[in-house]
C-alpha cells in the first residue's frame, strides 16, 4: 500500500552470487541446483518433525494464552515493585534476553530517570568474574531487586553459584523468596528441586527447547516483558517468519535459501567465517546471540553417522560503523574465507540532524551539515557493501524496516530456522553441545568434586605432567 512501510524482514543475497561477483568469487546457479535436492530434504526433515524432539522451539510462536498472561502478570509485578531486575544465567539462558532487551529498550536505559524507564533497571549477569559480581552489590540494592535465575539443566555451576551468592545476600529478609523467580526444566534438575524446596515462583523451559533456541519461551519472554516489550508482537513476528520458512519453494523460503547459500559458501568455497555486522547499536547483541547459535549448533566433530567431519563456519561479531575502523581492512583485502552479513535498519526510532558548519570551515566538514545520522550510517553501510563487492568479497544484507518486537521476532526465528536447515545440510546434530561438556567436567574435577562421574577426569588431571617451564617466559 502506498505510503506504508512493509514490516517484513528482507534478505538481499545479490552480493553472494556469481552474477554479481563473477565466477569463482560468488555462488553460481549450478551450485544452487546441486544443493537443491539436499535443501528440499532438509526442509522435509525439519518440517515433518516440527515440535518433536529438539525441534520443540518450533512450537514457541504459538504458546498458550494462559502462559503469556502469567508472564505478563509477573512482569507487571516486577515493574511495579522493584528498582532492579537481575537475570542470572549463561549461554543460551542469557544471550537471548540480553539481545532482545538491548534491541527493544531505549539506549542507555539504566541511566534514564525512573519515570522515563517505566520499569526497573536491568542487569544481565552472564559471567562469574568476581570483580563484576562484587560490583553488582555496589550498584544494585539487593533488597529492592528481583532476581530471575535461569538454567535449563538446573545445575550449571556459574548460574547456581550466582544463585547461592544472591540467596546469601538476601538471607536477612524472611520474604526473600518473593524476590526470586526460577526458570528451568519442568521435569528435572537441581534448580527445579531447589525451587520446590524453597517454594519459588517458577517458569518452565519446555522439553525440546535447547538453551540457544529458548529466547521465545519464558527464558526470554519474562525479561522482555519486564523491559516493557510487547511479547505477543515478538511471537507474532516469529510466527510469520515460521510460515515463510516452511514454504517448499527454495527461492521463496528465506531460511532455506540462506542455509543452502551458506552451505555452498562454506563447504564448496572455503568461506569458513561469517561476520555478522549490524548497522545499528540496538542490534549489536543480536550478533553475540547469533554467534552462539551458529557456533554451538554447527561446530561439530562428527556427522550424524559418527564420521569425523570437523564441521562449522566460524561466526564473528562486528558492529557497523564502528568496526569499519578496526576490521574492515581485513575483510576487504585479507583471505577469501569470509561471508560478511550486514543488517540494515530502514527507519530508526530516533533521528539526529547534523548541524550546518560555519562558512569558514573546510568544505568536507560543511558538506556533512544538513544530513542526518541515519543518512550517514546508511551511506557508510552502502560504502562498505560497495567496497566489499568491488573487492569480490561475498556479502549479503538483512533488511529490517525498523527495530520492533515484530521485526525482532522475525529476525531471531529466521536465524533459528537457518541453523536448523544448515544442521541438516551439514548432516550434524545442531542441538547438542558435546564439546562444552568436556570443559564442564574438567572444571568440577579441578575443584575436586567428589562424585564418581568426575573420578576419571580427577585422575587424568592428577596424572597430567607439570607445565614445561621453558614455554613460560
Ligand atoms: O545452548 C545451550 O544449550 C547452552 O549454551 C546452555 O544454554 C548453557 O550452557 C547454559 O545451560 P543451562 O541453561 O543448562 O544453565
mmCIF file of N, CA, C and O and ligand atoms in Angstrom, residues 54 88-95 150-160 183-184 205 209-214 219 292-293 296-297 431-433 436-437 440, ligand 1:
data_model
loop_
_atom_site.group_PDB
_atom_site.id
_atom_site.type_symbol
_atom_site.label_atom_id
_atom_site.label_comp_id
_atom_site.label_asym_id
_atom_site.label_seq_id
_atom_site.Cartn_x
_atom_site.Cartn_y
_atom_site.Cartn_z
ATOM 1 N N UNK A 54 14.207 -32.265 19.595
ATOM 2 C CA UNK A 54 14.828 -30.963 19.860
ATOM 3 C C UNK A 54 14.284 -29.847 18.984
ATOM 4 O O UNK A 54 14.840 -28.754 18.937
ATOM 5 N N UNK A 88 20.181 -13.994 36.169
ATOM 6 C CA UNK A 88 21.346 -14.840 36.408
ATOM 7 C C UNK A 88 21.259 -16.015 35.447
ATOM 8 O O UNK A 88 20.324 -16.825 35.524
ATOM 9 N N UNK A 89 22.193 -16.116 34.534
ATOM 10 C CA UNK A 89 22.165 -17.210 33.563
ATOM 11 C C UNK A 89 23.377 -17.075 32.669
ATOM 12 O O UNK A 89 24.098 -16.072 32.722
ATOM 13 N N UNK A 90 23.587 -18.075 31.822
ATOM 14 C CA UNK A 90 24.766 -18.037 30.949
ATOM 15 C C UNK A 90 24.431 -18.736 29.632
ATOM 16 O O UNK A 90 23.523 -19.584 29.578
ATOM 17 N N UNK A 91 25.164 -18.395 28.576
ATOM 18 C CA UNK A 91 24.941 -19.041 27.274
ATOM 19 C C UNK A 91 23.521 -18.778 26.793
ATOM 20 O O UNK A 91 23.027 -17.655 26.840
ATOM 21 N N UNK A 92 22.861 -19.836 26.393
ATOM 22 C CA UNK A 92 21.501 -19.708 25.889
ATOM 23 C C UNK A 92 20.515 -19.225 26.932
ATOM 24 O O UNK A 92 19.411 -18.792 26.593
ATOM 25 N N UNK A 93 20.886 -19.280 28.182
ATOM 26 C CA UNK A 93 19.998 -18.793 29.237
ATOM 27 C C UNK A 93 20.237 -17.321 29.541
ATOM 28 O O UNK A 93 19.716 -16.817 30.546
ATOM 29 N N UNK A 94 21.022 -16.653 28.728
ATOM 30 C CA UNK A 94 21.255 -15.220 28.938
ATOM 31 C C UNK A 94 21.304 -14.432 27.629
ATOM 32 O O UNK A 94 20.818 -13.302 27.572
ATOM 33 N N UNK A 95 21.887 -15.011 26.583
ATOM 34 C CA UNK A 95 22.157 -14.208 25.385
ATOM 35 C C UNK A 95 20.883 -13.717 24.694
ATOM 36 O O UNK A 95 20.839 -12.583 24.202
ATOM 37 N N UNK A 150 18.070 -18.511 35.783
ATOM 38 C CA UNK A 150 17.658 -19.307 34.622
ATOM 39 C C UNK A 150 18.698 -20.377 34.322
ATOM 40 O O UNK A 150 19.865 -20.071 34.042
ATOM 41 N N UNK A 151 18.293 -21.616 34.381
ATOM 42 C CA UNK A 151 19.150 -22.698 33.890
ATOM 43 C C UNK A 151 18.285 -23.883 33.499
ATOM 44 O O UNK A 151 17.496 -24.380 34.306
ATOM 45 N N UNK A 152 18.446 -24.290 32.259
ATOM 46 C CA UNK A 152 17.633 -25.411 31.772
ATOM 47 C C UNK A 152 18.047 -26.704 32.454
ATOM 48 O O UNK A 152 17.215 -27.467 32.937
ATOM 49 N N UNK A 153 19.347 -26.943 32.500
ATOM 50 C CA UNK A 153 19.819 -28.189 33.107
ATOM 51 C C UNK A 153 19.626 -28.144 34.616
ATOM 52 O O UNK A 153 19.475 -29.170 35.271
ATOM 53 N N UNK A 154 19.659 -26.953 35.154
ATOM 54 C CA UNK A 154 19.426 -26.790 36.598
ATOM 55 C C UNK A 154 20.682 -26.844 37.428
ATOM 56 O O UNK A 154 20.656 -26.514 38.610
ATOM 57 N N UNK A 155 21.792 -27.247 36.817
ATOM 58 C CA UNK A 155 22.980 -27.434 37.643
ATOM 59 C C UNK A 155 24.198 -26.682 37.154
ATOM 60 O O UNK A 155 25.315 -26.937 37.631
ATOM 61 N N UNK A 156 24.025 -25.758 36.248
ATOM 62 C CA UNK A 156 25.187 -25.052 35.699
ATOM 63 C C UNK A 156 25.915 -24.299 36.816
ATOM 64 O O UNK A 156 25.322 -23.482 37.531
ATOM 65 N N UNK A 157 27.204 -24.600 36.943
ATOM 66 C CA UNK A 157 27.966 -24.110 38.099
ATOM 67 C C UNK A 157 27.946 -22.585 38.187
ATOM 68 O O UNK A 157 27.765 -22.018 39.275
ATOM 69 N N UNK A 158 28.123 -21.928 37.036
ATOM 70 C CA UNK A 158 28.183 -20.469 37.045
ATOM 71 C C UNK A 158 26.882 -19.889 37.606
ATOM 72 O O UNK A 158 26.881 -19.048 38.513
ATOM 73 N N UNK A 159 25.781 -20.347 37.059
ATOM 74 C CA UNK A 159 24.484 -19.791 37.437
ATOM 75 C C UNK A 159 24.126 -20.155 38.878
ATOM 76 O O UNK A 159 23.641 -19.305 39.637
ATOM 77 N N UNK A 160 24.379 -21.397 39.257
ATOM 78 C CA UNK A 160 23.989 -21.802 40.615
ATOM 79 C C UNK A 160 24.885 -21.156 41.665
ATOM 80 O O UNK A 160 24.450 -20.880 42.784
ATOM 81 N N UNK A 183 13.609 -20.072 36.440
ATOM 82 C CA UNK A 183 13.173 -20.512 35.111
ATOM 83 C C UNK A 183 14.019 -21.727 34.757
ATOM 84 O O UNK A 183 15.254 -21.619 34.635
ATOM 85 N N UNK A 184 13.378 -22.866 34.629
ATOM 86 C CA UNK A 184 14.136 -24.113 34.469
ATOM 87 C C UNK A 184 13.252 -25.211 33.874
ATOM 88 O O UNK A 184 12.083 -24.975 33.575
ATOM 89 N N UNK A 205 10.953 -24.144 31.204
ATOM 90 C CA UNK A 205 11.538 -24.210 29.861
ATOM 91 C C UNK A 205 11.062 -25.543 29.274
ATOM 92 O O UNK A 205 11.397 -26.610 29.805
ATOM 93 N N UNK A 209 13.360 -27.727 23.957
ATOM 94 C CA UNK A 209 13.828 -26.365 23.682
ATOM 95 C C UNK A 209 15.215 -26.229 24.301
ATOM 96 O O UNK A 209 15.352 -26.130 25.520
ATOM 97 N N UNK A 210 16.235 -26.264 23.466
ATOM 98 C CA UNK A 210 17.604 -26.138 23.970
ATOM 99 C C UNK A 210 17.906 -24.691 24.322
ATOM 100 O O UNK A 210 17.204 -23.768 23.879
ATOM 101 N N UNK A 211 18.964 -24.481 25.091
ATOM 102 C CA UNK A 211 19.280 -23.148 25.583
ATOM 103 C C UNK A 211 19.305 -22.083 24.503
ATOM 104 O O UNK A 211 18.653 -21.041 24.607
ATOM 105 N N UNK A 212 20.051 -22.348 23.433
ATOM 106 C CA UNK A 212 20.222 -21.302 22.413
ATOM 107 C C UNK A 212 18.993 -21.107 21.541
ATOM 108 O O UNK A 212 18.961 -20.193 20.719
ATOM 109 N N UNK A 213 17.995 -21.973 21.711
ATOM 110 C CA UNK A 213 16.735 -21.809 20.975
ATOM 111 C C UNK A 213 15.614 -21.366 21.922
ATOM 112 O O UNK A 213 14.439 -21.528 21.606
ATOM 113 N N UNK A 214 15.981 -20.832 23.101
ATOM 114 C CA UNK A 214 14.969 -20.650 24.147
ATOM 115 C C UNK A 214 14.489 -19.211 24.331
ATOM 116 O O UNK A 214 13.713 -18.941 25.237
ATOM 117 N N UNK A 219 12.284 -18.066 29.218
ATOM 118 C CA UNK A 219 13.676 -17.594 29.375
ATOM 119 C C UNK A 219 13.803 -16.140 28.921
ATOM 120 O O UNK A 219 14.353 -15.292 29.628
ATOM 121 N N UNK A 292 26.607 -17.473 19.219
ATOM 122 C CA UNK A 292 26.423 -18.706 19.994
ATOM 123 C C UNK A 292 25.586 -19.728 19.228
ATOM 124 O O UNK A 292 25.917 -20.912 19.165
ATOM 125 N N UNK A 293 24.502 -19.224 18.628
ATOM 126 C CA UNK A 293 23.593 -20.134 17.906
ATOM 127 C C UNK A 293 24.342 -20.883 16.812
ATOM 128 O O UNK A 293 24.252 -22.108 16.684
ATOM 129 N N UNK A 296 27.661 -23.028 18.431
ATOM 130 C CA UNK A 296 27.388 -24.201 19.263
ATOM 131 C C UNK A 296 26.546 -25.229 18.515
ATOM 132 O O UNK A 296 26.635 -26.430 18.761
ATOM 133 N N UNK A 297 25.738 -24.748 17.576
ATOM 134 C CA UNK A 297 24.870 -25.685 16.849
ATOM 135 C C UNK A 297 25.621 -26.424 15.747
ATOM 136 O O UNK A 297 25.392 -27.617 15.522
ATOM 137 N N UNK A 431 21.695 -29.691 17.743
ATOM 138 C CA UNK A 431 21.042 -29.411 19.028
ATOM 139 C C UNK A 431 21.806 -29.935 20.241
ATOM 140 O O UNK A 431 21.338 -29.830 21.360
ATOM 141 N N UNK A 432 22.973 -30.523 20.008
ATOM 142 C CA UNK A 432 23.773 -30.941 21.169
ATOM 143 C C UNK A 432 25.003 -30.030 21.288
ATOM 144 O O UNK A 432 25.207 -29.147 20.466
ATOM 145 N N UNK A 433 25.772 -30.226 22.321
ATOM 146 C CA UNK A 433 26.995 -29.435 22.511
ATOM 147 C C UNK A 433 28.031 -30.248 23.279
ATOM 148 O O UNK A 433 28.470 -29.857 24.354
ATOM 149 N N UNK A 436 31.216 -28.776 24.821
ATOM 150 C CA UNK A 436 31.176 -27.920 26.014
ATOM 151 C C UNK A 436 31.284 -28.782 27.270
ATOM 152 O O UNK A 436 31.795 -28.351 28.301
ATOM 153 N N UNK A 437 30.791 -30.011 27.148
ATOM 154 C CA UNK A 437 30.747 -30.897 28.316
ATOM 155 C C UNK A 437 32.126 -31.163 28.887
ATOM 156 O O UNK A 437 32.323 -31.178 30.109
ATOM 157 N N UNK A 440 33.193 -28.593 31.231
ATOM 158 C CA UNK A 440 32.426 -28.596 32.486
ATOM 159 C C UNK A 440 32.948 -29.682 33.422
ATOM 160 O O UNK A 440 33.124 -29.462 34.630
HETATM 161 O O1 LIG B 1 22.611 -23.557 24.194
HETATM 162 C C1 LIG B 1 22.861 -24.217 25.188
HETATM 163 O O2 LIG B 1 22.283 -25.281 25.420
HETATM 164 C C2 LIG B 1 23.904 -23.756 26.169
HETATM 165 O O3 LIG B 1 24.500 -22.571 25.760
HETATM 166 C C3 LIG B 1 23.273 -23.520 27.521
HETATM 167 O O4 LIG B 1 22.245 -22.553 27.411
HETATM 168 C C4 LIG B 1 24.281 -23.054 28.559
HETATM 169 O O5 LIG B 1 25.327 -24.000 28.658
HETATM 170 C C5 LIG B 1 23.627 -22.887 29.920
HETATM 171 O O6 LIG B 1 22.970 -24.074 30.264
HETATM 172 P P1 LIG B 1 21.826 -24.107 31.319
HETATM 173 O O7 LIG B 1 20.670 -23.330 30.796
HETATM 174 O O8 LIG B 1 21.502 -25.547 31.484
HETATM 175 O O9 LIG B 1 22.359 -23.500 32.564
#
